[in-house]
N, CA and C atoms as an extended XYZ file, in Angstrom:
147
Properties=species:S:1:pos:R:3:atomname:S:1:resname:S:1:resid:I:1 pbc="F F F"
N       205.220        3.717      120.549 N   MET     1
C       204.842        2.555      119.151 CA  MET     1
C       203.843        1.751      119.816 C   MET     1
N       203.857        1.137      121.027 N   THR     2
C       203.154        0.286      121.270 CA  THR     2
C       201.966        0.742      121.246 C   THR     2
N       201.569        1.671      122.020 N   ARG     3
C       200.185        2.695      121.725 CA  ARG     3
C       199.743        2.424      120.739 C   ARG     3
N       200.402        3.150      119.284 N   ALA     4
C       200.224        3.282      118.226 CA  ALA     4
C       199.838        1.903      117.584 C   ALA     4
N       200.388        0.703      117.920 N   ASN     5
C       200.213       -0.462      117.411 CA  ASN     5
C       199.124       -0.956      117.676 C   ASN     5
N       198.753       -0.994      119.231 N   ALA     6
C       197.424       -1.365      119.722 CA  ALA     6
C       196.214       -0.525      119.261 C   ALA     6
N       196.435        0.628      118.621 N   LEU     7
C       195.345        1.398      117.965 CA  LEU     7
C       195.172        0.804      116.786 C   LEU     7
N       196.217        0.636      115.946 N   LEU     8
C       195.919       -0.045      114.596 CA  LEU     8
C       195.399       -1.431      114.863 C   LEU     8
N       195.816       -2.304      115.844 N   ALA     9
C       195.071       -3.315      115.902 CA  ALA     9
C       193.783       -3.263      116.198 C   ALA     9
N       193.216       -2.082      117.000 N   GLY    10
C       191.823       -2.222      117.222 CA  GLY    10
C       191.236       -1.794      116.273 C   GLY    10
N       191.658       -0.939      115.247 N   ILE    11
C       190.781       -0.113      114.191 CA  ILE    11
C       190.800       -1.315      113.026 C   ILE    11
N       191.822       -2.487      112.843 N   GLY    12
C       191.904       -3.494      112.263 CA  GLY    12
C       190.544       -4.495      112.202 C   GLY    12
N       190.508       -4.599      113.934 N   TYR    13
C       189.556       -5.171      114.508 CA  TYR    13
C       188.382       -4.755      114.176 C   TYR    13
N       187.685       -3.803      114.166 N   ASN    14
C       186.639       -2.948      114.069 CA  ASN    14
C       186.285       -3.010      112.553 C   ASN    14
N       187.259       -2.823      111.620 N   LEU    15
C       187.144       -2.952      110.265 CA  LEU    15
C       186.614       -4.248      109.850 C   LEU    15
N       187.001       -5.332      110.260 N   ARG    16
C       186.908       -7.066      110.067 CA  ARG    16
C       185.338       -7.108      110.656 C   ARG    16
N       185.108       -6.546      111.734 N   ALA    17
C       183.737       -6.836      112.274 CA  ALA    17
C       182.812       -5.617      111.487 C   ALA    17
N       183.003       -4.617      110.875 N   ILE    18
C       182.318       -3.741      110.010 CA  ILE    18
C       182.250       -4.455      108.713 C   ILE    18
N       183.102       -5.243      108.308 N   LEU    19
C       183.034       -5.672      106.766 CA  LEU    19
C       182.135       -7.053      107.230 C   LEU    19
N       182.258       -7.713      108.392 N   ARG    20
C       181.318       -8.957      108.415 CA  ARG    20
C       179.965       -8.414      108.228 C   ARG    20
N       179.730       -7.450      108.978 N   LYS    21
C       178.115       -6.917      109.142 CA  LYS    21
C       177.955       -6.386      107.814 C   LYS    21
N       178.722       -5.921      107.036 N   LEU    22
C       178.351       -5.580      105.585 CA  LEU    22
C       178.012       -6.430      104.690 C   LEU    22
N       178.878       -7.502      104.857 N   ARG    23
C       178.668       -8.741      103.925 CA  ARG    23
C       177.413       -9.478      104.013 C   ARG    23
N       176.997       -9.446      105.494 N   LEU    24
C       175.762      -10.036      105.894 CA  LEU    24
C       174.541       -9.233      105.520 C   LEU    24
N       174.773       -7.783      105.444 N   LEU    25
C       173.684       -6.958      105.192 CA  LEU    25
C       173.579       -7.251      103.337 C   LEU    25
N       174.607       -7.113      102.576 N   PHE    26
C       174.602       -7.311      101.313 CA  PHE    26
C       173.944       -8.709      100.913 C   PHE    26
N       174.359       -9.615      101.470 N   VAL    27
C       173.813      -11.203      101.163 CA  VAL    27
C       171.985      -11.008      101.341 C   VAL    27
N       172.036      -10.623      102.592 N   TRP    28
C       170.403      -10.315      102.700 CA  TRP    28
C       169.586       -9.334      101.696 C   TRP    28
N       170.212       -8.294      101.179 N   ILE    29
C       169.538       -7.628      100.235 CA  ILE    29
C       169.560       -8.476       98.968 C   ILE    29
N       170.621       -8.784       98.729 N   LEU    30
C       170.530       -9.838       97.471 CA  LEU    30
C       169.462      -10.649       97.442 C   LEU    30
N       169.402      -11.407       98.490 N   ALA    31
C       168.272      -12.367       98.723 CA  ALA    31
C       166.918      -11.992       98.632 C   ALA    31
N       166.780      -10.842       99.278 N   ALA    32
C       165.556      -10.132       98.915 CA  ALA    32
C       165.528       -9.522       97.647 C   ALA    32
N       166.163       -9.319       96.792 N   LEU    33
C       165.867       -8.894       95.589 CA  LEU    33
C       165.731      -10.140       94.629 C   LEU    33
N       166.490      -11.024       94.654 N   VAL    34
C       166.293      -12.310       93.800 CA  VAL    34
C       164.877      -12.523       94.446 C   VAL    34
N       164.459      -12.657       95.794 N   ARG    35
C       162.874      -13.120       95.815 CA  ARG    35
C       162.063      -12.427       95.401 C   ARG    35
N       162.146      -11.185       95.164 N   ALA    36
C       161.360      -10.123       94.790 CA  ALA    36
C       161.219      -10.047       93.162 C   ALA    36
N       162.646      -10.762       92.531 N   PHE    37
C       162.102      -10.578       91.186 CA  PHE    37
C       161.468      -11.824       90.529 C   PHE    37
N       161.328      -12.983       91.426 N   GLY    38
C       160.679      -14.306       91.144 CA  GLY    38
C       161.795      -14.810       91.070 C   GLY    38
N       162.500      -15.818       91.933 N   SER    39
C       163.377      -16.771       91.726 CA  SER    39
C       163.305      -17.943       91.493 C   SER    39
N       161.879      -18.112       91.088 N   GLU    40
C       161.521      -19.345       90.151 CA  GLU    40
C       162.098      -19.700       89.423 C   GLU    40
N       162.668      -18.743       88.655 N   THR    41
C       163.182      -19.073       87.153 CA  THR    41
C       164.405      -19.429       87.097 C   THR    41
N       165.529      -18.715       87.523 N   ARG    42
C       167.004      -19.196       87.962 CA  ARG    42
C       167.460      -18.845       89.784 C   ARG    42
N       167.076      -19.478       90.310 N   PRO    43
C       167.678      -19.303       91.626 CA  PRO    43
C       168.839      -19.343       91.986 C   PRO    43
N       169.070      -20.391       91.461 N   ARG    44
C       171.052      -21.091       91.520 CA  ARG    44
C       171.840      -20.388       91.072 C   ARG    44
N       171.501      -19.821       89.831 N   SER    45
C       172.444      -19.297       88.904 CA  SER    45
C       172.526      -17.553       89.452 C   SER    45
N       171.431      -17.154       90.119 N   LEU    46
C       171.727      -15.616       90.888 CA  LEU    46
C       172.408      -15.946       91.873 C   LEU    46
N       172.365      -17.036       92.952 N   ILE    47
C       173.147      -17.099       94.118 CA  ILE    47
C       174.365      -17.494       93.745 C   ILE    47
N       174.690      -18.193       92.982 N   THR    48
C       176.305      -18.810       92.983 CA  THR    48
C       177.012      -17.339       92.217 C   THR    48
N       176.338      -16.764       91.302 N   ALA    49
C       176.937      -15.620       90.736 CA  ALA    49
C       177.100      -14.190       91.639 C   ALA    49
């Protein structure tokens, strides 16, 4: 049981790290899209949404 619990804890930690990286990538892509579509019109509404 302890080995399985350690394995699950490791998987959960890795998932958290992967999700953090994916969120950073998503934010970067969103910022790039906003910049590409001309953020001068409505930058704040797009960022907060």
